[in-house]
Coordinates of C-alpha atoms and ligand atoms in Angstrom, one line a residue:
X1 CA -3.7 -19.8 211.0
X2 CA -0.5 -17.8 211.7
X3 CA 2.6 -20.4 211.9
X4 CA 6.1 -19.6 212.6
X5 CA 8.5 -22.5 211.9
X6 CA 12.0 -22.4 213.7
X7 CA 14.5 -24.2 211.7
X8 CA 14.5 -24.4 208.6
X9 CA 16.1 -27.5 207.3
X10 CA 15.1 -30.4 205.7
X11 CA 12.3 -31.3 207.9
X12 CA 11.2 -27.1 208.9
X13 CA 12.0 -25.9 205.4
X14 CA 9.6 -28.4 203.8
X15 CA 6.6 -28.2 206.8
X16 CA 7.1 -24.1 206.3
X17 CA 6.3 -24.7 202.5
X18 CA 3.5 -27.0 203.1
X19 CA 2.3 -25.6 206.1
X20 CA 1.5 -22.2 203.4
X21 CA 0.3 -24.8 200.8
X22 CA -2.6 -26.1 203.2
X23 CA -3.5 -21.9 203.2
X24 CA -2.0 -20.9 206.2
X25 CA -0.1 -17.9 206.9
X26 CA 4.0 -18.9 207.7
X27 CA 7.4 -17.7 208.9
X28 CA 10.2 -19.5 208.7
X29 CA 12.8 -18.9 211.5
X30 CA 16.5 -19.4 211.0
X31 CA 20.1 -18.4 212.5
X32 CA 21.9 -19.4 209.2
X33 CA 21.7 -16.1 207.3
X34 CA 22.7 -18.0 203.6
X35 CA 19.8 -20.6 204.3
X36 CA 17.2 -17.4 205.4
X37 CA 18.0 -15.3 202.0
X38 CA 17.4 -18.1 199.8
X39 CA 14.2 -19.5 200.9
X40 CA 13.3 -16.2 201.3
X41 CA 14.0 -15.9 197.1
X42 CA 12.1 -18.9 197.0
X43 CA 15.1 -21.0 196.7
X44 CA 15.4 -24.4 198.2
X45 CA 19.0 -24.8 199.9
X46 CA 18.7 -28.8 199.2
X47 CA 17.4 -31.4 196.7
X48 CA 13.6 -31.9 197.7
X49 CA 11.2 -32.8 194.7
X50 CA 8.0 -30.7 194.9
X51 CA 9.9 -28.2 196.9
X52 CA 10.9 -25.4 194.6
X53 CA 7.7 -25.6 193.1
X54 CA 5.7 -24.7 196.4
X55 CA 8.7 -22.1 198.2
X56 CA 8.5 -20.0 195.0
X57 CA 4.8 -20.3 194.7
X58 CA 4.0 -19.3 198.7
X59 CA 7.2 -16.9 199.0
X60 CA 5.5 -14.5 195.9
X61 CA 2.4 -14.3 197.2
X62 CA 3.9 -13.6 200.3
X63 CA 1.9 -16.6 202.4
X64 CA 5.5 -17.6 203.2
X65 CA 8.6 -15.6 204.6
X66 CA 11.7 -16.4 205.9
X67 CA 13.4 -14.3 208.9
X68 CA 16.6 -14.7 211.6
X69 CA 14.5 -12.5 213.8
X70 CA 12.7 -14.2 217.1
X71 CA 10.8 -11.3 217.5
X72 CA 9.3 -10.8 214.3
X73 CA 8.3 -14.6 214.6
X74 CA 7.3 -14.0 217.6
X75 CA 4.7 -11.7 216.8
X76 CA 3.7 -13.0 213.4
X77 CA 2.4 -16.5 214.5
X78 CA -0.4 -17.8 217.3
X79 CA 1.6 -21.5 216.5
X80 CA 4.9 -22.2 217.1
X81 CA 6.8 -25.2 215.7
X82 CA 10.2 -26.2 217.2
X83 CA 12.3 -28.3 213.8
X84 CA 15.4 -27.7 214.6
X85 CA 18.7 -30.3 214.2
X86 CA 19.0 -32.9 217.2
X87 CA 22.1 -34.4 216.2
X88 CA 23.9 -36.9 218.2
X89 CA 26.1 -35.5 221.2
X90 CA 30.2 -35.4 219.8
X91 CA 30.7 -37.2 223.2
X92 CA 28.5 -40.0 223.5
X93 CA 25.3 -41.7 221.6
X94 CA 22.8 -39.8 223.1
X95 CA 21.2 -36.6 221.2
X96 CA 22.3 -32.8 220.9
X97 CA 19.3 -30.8 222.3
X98 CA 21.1 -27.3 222.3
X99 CA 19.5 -26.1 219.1
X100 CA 16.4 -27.1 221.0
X101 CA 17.1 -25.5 224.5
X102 CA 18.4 -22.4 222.5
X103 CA 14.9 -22.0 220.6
X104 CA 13.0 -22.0 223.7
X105 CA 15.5 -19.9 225.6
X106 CA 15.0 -17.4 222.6
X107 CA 11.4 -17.7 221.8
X108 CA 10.0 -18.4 225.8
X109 CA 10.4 -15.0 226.6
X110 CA 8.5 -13.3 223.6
X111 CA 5.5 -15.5 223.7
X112 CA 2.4 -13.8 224.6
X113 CA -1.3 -14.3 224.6
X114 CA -2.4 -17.5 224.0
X115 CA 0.1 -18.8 222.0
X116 CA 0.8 -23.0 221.1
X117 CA 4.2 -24.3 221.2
X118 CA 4.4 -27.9 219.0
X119 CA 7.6 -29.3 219.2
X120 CA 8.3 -31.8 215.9
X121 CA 12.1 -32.2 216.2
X122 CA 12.7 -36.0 217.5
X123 CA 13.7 -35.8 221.1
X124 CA 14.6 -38.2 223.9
X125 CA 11.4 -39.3 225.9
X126 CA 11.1 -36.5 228.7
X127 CA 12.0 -33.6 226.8
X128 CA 9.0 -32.4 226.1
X129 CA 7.8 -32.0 229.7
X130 CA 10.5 -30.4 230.6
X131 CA 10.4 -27.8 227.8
X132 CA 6.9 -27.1 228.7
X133 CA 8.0 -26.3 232.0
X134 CA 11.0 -24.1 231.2
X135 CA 8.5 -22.3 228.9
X136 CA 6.0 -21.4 231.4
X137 CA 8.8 -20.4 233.2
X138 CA 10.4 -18.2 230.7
X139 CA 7.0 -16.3 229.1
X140 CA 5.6 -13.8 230.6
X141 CA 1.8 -14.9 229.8
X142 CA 0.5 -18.1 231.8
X143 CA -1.6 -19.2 229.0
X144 CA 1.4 -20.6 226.8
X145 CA 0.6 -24.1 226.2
X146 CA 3.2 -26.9 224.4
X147 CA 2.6 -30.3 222.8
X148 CA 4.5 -32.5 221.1
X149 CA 4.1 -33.0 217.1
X150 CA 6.9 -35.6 216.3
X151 CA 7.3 -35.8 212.3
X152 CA 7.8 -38.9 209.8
X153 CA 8.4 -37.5 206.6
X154 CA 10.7 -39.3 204.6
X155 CA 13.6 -37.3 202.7
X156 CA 13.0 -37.7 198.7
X157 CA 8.8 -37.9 199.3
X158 CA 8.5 -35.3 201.9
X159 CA 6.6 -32.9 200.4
X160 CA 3.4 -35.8 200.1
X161 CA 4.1 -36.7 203.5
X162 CA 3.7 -33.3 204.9
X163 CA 0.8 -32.8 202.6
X164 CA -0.7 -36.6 202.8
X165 CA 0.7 -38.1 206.4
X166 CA -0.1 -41.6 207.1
X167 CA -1.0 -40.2 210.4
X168 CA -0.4 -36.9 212.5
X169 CA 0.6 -38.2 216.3
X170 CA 0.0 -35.1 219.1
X171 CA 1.4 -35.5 222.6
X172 CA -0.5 -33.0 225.3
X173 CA 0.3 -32.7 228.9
X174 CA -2.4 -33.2 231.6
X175 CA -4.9 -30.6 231.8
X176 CA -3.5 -29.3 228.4
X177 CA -5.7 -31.5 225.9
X178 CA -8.4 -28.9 225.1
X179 CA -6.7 -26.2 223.1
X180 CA -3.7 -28.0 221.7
X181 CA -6.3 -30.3 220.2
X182 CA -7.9 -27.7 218.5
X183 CA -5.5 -25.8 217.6
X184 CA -3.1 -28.7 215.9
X185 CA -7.2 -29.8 214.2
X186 CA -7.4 -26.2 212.5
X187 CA -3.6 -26.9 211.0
X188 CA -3.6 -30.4 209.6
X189 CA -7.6 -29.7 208.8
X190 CA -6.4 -30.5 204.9
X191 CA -5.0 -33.6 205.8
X192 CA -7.8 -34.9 208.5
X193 CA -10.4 -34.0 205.9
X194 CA -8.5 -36.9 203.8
X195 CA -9.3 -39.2 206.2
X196 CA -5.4 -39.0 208.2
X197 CA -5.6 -40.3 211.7
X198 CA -5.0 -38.3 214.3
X199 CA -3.2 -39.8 217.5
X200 CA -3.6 -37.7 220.5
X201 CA -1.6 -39.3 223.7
X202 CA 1.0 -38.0 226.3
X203 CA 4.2 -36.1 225.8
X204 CA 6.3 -39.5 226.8
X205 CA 3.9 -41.5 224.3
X206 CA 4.4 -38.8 221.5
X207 CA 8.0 -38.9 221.5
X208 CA 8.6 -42.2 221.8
X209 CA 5.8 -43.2 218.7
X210 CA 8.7 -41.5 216.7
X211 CA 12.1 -42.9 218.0
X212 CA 10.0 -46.8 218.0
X213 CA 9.3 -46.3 214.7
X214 CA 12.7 -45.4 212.9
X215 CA 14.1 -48.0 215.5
X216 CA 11.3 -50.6 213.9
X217 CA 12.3 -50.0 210.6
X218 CA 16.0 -50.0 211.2
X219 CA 15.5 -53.5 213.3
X220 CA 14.0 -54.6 209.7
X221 CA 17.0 -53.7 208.1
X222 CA 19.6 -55.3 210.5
X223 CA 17.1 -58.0 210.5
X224 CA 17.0 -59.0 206.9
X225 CA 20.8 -58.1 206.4
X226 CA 21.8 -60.3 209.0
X227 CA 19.3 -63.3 206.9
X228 CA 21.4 -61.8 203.9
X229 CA 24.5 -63.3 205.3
X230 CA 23.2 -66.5 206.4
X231 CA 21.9 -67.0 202.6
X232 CA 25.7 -66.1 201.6
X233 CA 26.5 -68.9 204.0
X234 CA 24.7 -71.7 201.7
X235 CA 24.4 -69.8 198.5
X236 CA 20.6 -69.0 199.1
X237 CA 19.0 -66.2 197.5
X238 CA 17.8 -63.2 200.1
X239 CA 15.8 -61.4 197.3
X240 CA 13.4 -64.1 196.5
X241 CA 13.5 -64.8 200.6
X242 CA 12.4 -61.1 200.9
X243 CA 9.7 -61.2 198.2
X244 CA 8.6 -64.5 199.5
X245 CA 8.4 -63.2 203.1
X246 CA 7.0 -60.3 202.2
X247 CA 3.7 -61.4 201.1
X248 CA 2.9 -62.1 205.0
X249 CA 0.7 -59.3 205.4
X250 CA 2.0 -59.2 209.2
X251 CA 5.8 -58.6 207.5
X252 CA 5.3 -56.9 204.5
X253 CA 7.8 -56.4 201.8
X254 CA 8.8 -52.8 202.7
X255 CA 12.0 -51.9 204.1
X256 CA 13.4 -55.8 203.5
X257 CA 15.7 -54.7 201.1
X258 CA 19.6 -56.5 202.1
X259 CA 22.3 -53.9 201.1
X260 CA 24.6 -51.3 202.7
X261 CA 22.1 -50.6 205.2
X262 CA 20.1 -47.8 206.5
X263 CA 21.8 -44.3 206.8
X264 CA 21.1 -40.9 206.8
X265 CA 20.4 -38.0 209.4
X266 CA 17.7 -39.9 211.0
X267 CA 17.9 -43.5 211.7
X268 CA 21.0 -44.3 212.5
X269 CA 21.0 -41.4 215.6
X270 CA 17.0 -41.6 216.0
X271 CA 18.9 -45.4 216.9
X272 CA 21.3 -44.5 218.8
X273 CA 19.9 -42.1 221.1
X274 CA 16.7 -44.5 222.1
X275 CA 19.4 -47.0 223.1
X276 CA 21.4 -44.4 224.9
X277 CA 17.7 -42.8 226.9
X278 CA 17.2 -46.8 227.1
X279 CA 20.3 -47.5 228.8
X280 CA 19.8 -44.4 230.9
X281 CA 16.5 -45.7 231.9
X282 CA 17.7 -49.2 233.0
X283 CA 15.5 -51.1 230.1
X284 CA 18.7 -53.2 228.8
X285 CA 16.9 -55.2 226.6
X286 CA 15.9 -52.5 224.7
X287 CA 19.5 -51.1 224.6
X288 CA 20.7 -54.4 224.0
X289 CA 18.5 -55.2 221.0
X290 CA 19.3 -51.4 219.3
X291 CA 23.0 -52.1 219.8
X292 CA 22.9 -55.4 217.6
X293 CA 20.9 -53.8 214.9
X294 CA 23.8 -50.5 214.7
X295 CA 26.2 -53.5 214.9
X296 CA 24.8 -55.3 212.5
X297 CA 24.3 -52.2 209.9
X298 CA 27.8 -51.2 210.7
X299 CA 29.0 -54.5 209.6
X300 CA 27.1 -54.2 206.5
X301 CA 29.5 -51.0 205.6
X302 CA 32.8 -53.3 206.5
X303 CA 31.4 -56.3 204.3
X304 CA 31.3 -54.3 200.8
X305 CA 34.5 -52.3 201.7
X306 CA 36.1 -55.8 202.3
X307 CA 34.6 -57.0 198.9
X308 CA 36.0 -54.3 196.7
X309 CA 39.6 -54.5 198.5
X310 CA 39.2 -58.4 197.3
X311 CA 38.2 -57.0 193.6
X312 CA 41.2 -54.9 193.6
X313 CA 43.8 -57.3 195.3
X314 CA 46.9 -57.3 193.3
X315 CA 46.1 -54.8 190.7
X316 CA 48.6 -51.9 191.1
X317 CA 46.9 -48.4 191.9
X318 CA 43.6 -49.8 192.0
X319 CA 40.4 -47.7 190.8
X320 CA 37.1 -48.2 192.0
X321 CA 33.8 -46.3 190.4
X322 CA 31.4 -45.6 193.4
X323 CA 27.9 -45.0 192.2
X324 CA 25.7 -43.5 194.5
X325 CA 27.3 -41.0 197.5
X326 CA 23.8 -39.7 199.1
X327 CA 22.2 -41.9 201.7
X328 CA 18.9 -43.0 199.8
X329 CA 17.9 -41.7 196.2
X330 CA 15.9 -38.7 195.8
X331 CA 17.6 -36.9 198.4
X332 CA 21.1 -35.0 198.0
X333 CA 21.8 -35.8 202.1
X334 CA 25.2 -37.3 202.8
X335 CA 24.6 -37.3 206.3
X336 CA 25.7 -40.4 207.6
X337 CA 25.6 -41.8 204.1
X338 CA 26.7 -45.5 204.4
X339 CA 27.8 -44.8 200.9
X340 CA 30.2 -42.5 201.0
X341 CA 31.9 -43.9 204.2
X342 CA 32.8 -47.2 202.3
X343 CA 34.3 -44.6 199.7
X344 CA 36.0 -42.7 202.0
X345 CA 37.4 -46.4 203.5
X346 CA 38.5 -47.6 200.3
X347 CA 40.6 -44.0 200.1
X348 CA 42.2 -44.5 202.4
X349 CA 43.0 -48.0 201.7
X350 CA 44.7 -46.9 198.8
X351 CA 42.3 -47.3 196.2
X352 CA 41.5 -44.0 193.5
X353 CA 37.9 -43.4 193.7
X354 CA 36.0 -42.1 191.1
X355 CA 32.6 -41.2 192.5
X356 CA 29.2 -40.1 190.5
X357 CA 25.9 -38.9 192.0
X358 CA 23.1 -37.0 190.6
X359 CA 22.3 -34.7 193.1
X360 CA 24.5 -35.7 196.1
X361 CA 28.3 -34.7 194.8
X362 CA 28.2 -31.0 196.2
X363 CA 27.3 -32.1 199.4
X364 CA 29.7 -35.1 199.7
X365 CA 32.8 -32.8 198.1
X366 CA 32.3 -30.2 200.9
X367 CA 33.2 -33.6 203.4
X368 CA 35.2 -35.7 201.4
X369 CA 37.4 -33.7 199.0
X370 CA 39.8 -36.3 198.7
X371 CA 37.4 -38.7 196.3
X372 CA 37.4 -37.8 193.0
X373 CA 33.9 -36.7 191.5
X374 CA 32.6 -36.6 187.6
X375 CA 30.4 -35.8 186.0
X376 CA 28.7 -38.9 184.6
X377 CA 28.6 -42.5 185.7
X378 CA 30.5 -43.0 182.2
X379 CA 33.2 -41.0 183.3
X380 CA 33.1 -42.4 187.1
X381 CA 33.9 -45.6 185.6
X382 CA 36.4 -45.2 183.1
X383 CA 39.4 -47.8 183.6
X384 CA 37.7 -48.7 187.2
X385 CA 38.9 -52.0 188.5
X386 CA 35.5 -52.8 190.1
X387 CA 32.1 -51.2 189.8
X388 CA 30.4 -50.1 193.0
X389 CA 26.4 -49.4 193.3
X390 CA 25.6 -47.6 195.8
X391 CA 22.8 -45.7 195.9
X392 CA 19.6 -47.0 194.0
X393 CA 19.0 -44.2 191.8
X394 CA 16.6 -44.7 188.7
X395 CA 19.6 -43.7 186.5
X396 CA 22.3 -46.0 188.6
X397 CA 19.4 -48.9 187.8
X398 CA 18.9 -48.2 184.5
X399 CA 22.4 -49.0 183.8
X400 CA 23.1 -51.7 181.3
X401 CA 26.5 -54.1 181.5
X402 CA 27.0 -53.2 177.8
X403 CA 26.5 -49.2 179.1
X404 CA 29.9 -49.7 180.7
X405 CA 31.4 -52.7 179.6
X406 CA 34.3 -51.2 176.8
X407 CA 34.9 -48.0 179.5
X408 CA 35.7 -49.9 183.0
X409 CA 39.1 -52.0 183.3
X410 CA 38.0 -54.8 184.6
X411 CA 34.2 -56.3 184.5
X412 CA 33.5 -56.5 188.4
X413 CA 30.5 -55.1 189.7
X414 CA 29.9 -54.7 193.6
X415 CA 26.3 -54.2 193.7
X416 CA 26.0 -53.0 197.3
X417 CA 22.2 -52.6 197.3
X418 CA 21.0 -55.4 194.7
X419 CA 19.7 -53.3 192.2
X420 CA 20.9 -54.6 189.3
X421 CA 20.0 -57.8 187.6
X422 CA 22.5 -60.5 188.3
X423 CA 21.7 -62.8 185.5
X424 CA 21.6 -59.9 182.9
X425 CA 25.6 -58.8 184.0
X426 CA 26.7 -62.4 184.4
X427 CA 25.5 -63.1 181.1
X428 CA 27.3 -60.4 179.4
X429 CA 30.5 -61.2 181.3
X430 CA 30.5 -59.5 184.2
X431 CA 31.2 -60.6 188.0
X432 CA 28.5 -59.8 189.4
X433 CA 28.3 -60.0 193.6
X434 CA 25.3 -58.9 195.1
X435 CA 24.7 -59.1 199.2
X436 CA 23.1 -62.4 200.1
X437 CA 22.2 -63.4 196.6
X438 CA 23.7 -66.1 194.4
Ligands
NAD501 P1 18.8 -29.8 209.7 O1 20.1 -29.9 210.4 O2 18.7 -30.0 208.3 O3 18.1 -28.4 210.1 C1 18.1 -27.8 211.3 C2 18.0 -26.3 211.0 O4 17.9 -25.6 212.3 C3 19.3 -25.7 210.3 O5 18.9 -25.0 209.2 C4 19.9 -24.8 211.4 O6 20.5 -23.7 210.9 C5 18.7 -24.4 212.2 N1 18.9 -23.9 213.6 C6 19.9 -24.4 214.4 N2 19.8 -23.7 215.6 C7 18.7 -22.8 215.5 C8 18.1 -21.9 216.3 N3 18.5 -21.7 217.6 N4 17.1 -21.2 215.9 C9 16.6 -21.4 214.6 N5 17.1 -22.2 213.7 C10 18.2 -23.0 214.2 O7 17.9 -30.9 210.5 P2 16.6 -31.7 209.9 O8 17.1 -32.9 209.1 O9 15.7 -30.7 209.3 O10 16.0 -32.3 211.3 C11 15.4 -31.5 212.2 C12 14.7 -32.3 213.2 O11 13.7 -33.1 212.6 C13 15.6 -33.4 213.9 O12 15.2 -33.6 215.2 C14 15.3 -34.6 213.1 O13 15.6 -35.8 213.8 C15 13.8 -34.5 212.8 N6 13.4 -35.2 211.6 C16 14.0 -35.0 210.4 C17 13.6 -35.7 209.3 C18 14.4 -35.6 208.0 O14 14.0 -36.4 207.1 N7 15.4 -34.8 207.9 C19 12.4 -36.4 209.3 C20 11.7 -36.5 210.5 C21 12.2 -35.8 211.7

């Protein structure tokens, strides 16, 4: 099939590339010229394992390409996918849809034929209709037809995702069914010939499938952080809770990890703005329920900030080594990083911090210049006052207490996402304080 893909970040960068790898023909469409020259060189702009490998594979053969131009798109591509940023608003919870309203103001009017419009950015329930209705306002052929394609991919394994999804959800409007059906069967045929369900439902049902899901898993989160504290309360331990817990097939042991909490460019404003459309909609115990899990997860952030202020208290010019900026490992996103806002806290309280991450400092430089960065998580932690884990990296993990012991000042370790083994650091001398766990 012919695909244009407008946007190309992390999610329309990644479905461009894998959108070629299932054999189809693609464009990638993007207003940031910097971004548009180097996927166009095959380049990946951000840390995505499998992605290089498949941009400078599809861009030489010339089954991918990357343009700024709507009407090149335009006229390249029978399917249209809509990935750009939907941010939360500067003014209020709910989310940004400019980048949204300004693709289909640009596009509307160039569509022709019988062209299919998927939208896959994560909207507020309602958008899509009303797209679909400014589009067949805008194009000047009345066969244009627009469904809504929400994505799940996780950053760090989003290449299998796209490639492997655990399911492909399609919302259609009525009367609509027919062709978008088709159409979104001939692109995913890869993956529905591996056996991936396909969901096909309304536009309301399609976009709210993805906000209930990141708003499921970040209720999980809040849920078992908020356990983490109760076990705190009585010296219980959350982790053997969680693993105990988790063998209830109806819980599972996925996503019960206590810790900083979730972060990222997702959940916490896929969160946000279902509580805000919630709110709007006069379903308050939805809203009510999402506001206790952000204020839970924020207070997760306060807790370890409030621990390493304790380590430091009294030591003159404190130093804290923060291990970990990005949000999750395998990802070099910052966004709304719980990590590197407990850094930038513990700056401003005073304390040096000497951060380390191995693919994330670039990124959390260009918003936080005033932490210091280096290049090792030796050299992170030389003379540090207290230890900080962030971020569960394999090479964070793989860290020993005899790894660090003769560099760091004193033998405190914060480890903010219980990653580390507490009865290995304790032995070797170390205070070791986990989150809900003895
Ligand atoms: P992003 O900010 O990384 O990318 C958005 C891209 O759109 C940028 O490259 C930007 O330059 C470009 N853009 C902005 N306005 C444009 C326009 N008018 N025309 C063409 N390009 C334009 O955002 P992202 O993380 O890729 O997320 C995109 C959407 O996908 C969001 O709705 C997000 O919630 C959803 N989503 C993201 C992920 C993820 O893991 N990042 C997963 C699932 C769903």
């Amino acid at each position: 099939m012919r695909i244009a893909v407008f946007g190309t970040g992390y999610l329309g960068a990644t479905h461009a590339a894998c959108m070629a790898e299932l054999g189809h023909e693609v464009i990638g469409v993007d207003v940031d010229p910097a971004k548009v020259s180097r996927l166009q060189e095959g380049e990946a702009p951000f840390f995505e394992p499998g992605l290089p490998e498949l941009l400078r594979r599809h861009t030489a053969s010339g089954r991918l390409r990357f343009t700024h131009s709507y009407e090149v798109a335009a006229q390249s591509a029978d399917v249209h996918f809509i990935a750009v940023g939907t941010p939360q608003r500067p003014d209020s919870a709910a989310a940004d849809l400019s980048q949204v309203d300004a693709v289909v103001e640009a596009l509307g009017p160039l569509l022709t034929g019988h062209a299919v419009v998927l939208g896959k950015s994560t909207v507020p329930v309602g958008t899509a209709t009303g797209i679909a209705d400014r589009i067949r306002a805008l194009a000047p052929s009345p066969e244009i037809v627009v469904g809504w394609n929400p994505e799940f991919l996780r950053e760090g394994t989003a290449v299998h995702d796209t490639l492997c999804p655990d399911r492909i959800v399609l919302g259609v409007g009525p009367g609509d069914r027919g062709r978008i059906e088709s159409v979104t069967r001939e692109v995913y045929a890869g993956p529905l010939a591996d056996g991936t369900p396909l969901v096909v439902t309304d536009l309301a049902t399609a976009e709210l499938t993805k906000v209930a899901a990141n708003s499921f898993l970040a209720t999980k989160i809040s849920f078992i952080n908020s356990v983490a504290e109760v076990c705190d309360a009585v010296d219980a331990d959350v982790s053997v809770l969680a693993d105990a817990i988790g063998f209830d097939e109806r819980i599972g042991r996925r996503f019960l990890n206590a810790g900083l909490g979730f972060g990222g460019a997702c959940l916490p404003k896929d969160v946000r703005a279902f509580r805000a459309r919630a709110a709007e909609l006069g379903v308050s115990a939805a809203a009510n329920l999402l506001a206790d899990v952000e204020r839970i997860n924020s207070r997760q952030r306060t807790r370890v900030a409030t621990m390493a202020l304790e380590a430091c208290r009294g030591i003159d010019n404190p130093r804290a080594a923060v291990l970990g900026l990005t949000f999750k490992p395998d990802s070099d996103d910052v966004r709304d990083s719980p990590a590197l806002d407990v850094a930038s806290r513990l700056a401003a309280a005073g304390v040096t911090v000497q951060a380390w991450d191995p693919h994330g400092m670039d990124n959390a430089e260009r918003l936080h210049p005033e932490l210091g960065y280096f290049d090792s998580p030796l050299a992170a932690c030389k003379a540090a006052d207290v230890v900080l884990v962030m971020t569960e990296w394999d090479e964070i993990r793989a860290l020993t207490p005899s790894d660090l012991a003769d560099t760091v000042s004193e033998r405190v370790v914060i480890d903010a996402r219980n990653c580390l083994d507490p009865a290995a650091w304790r032995t070797a001398g170390w205070t070791y304080r986990g989150i809900g766990r003895r």
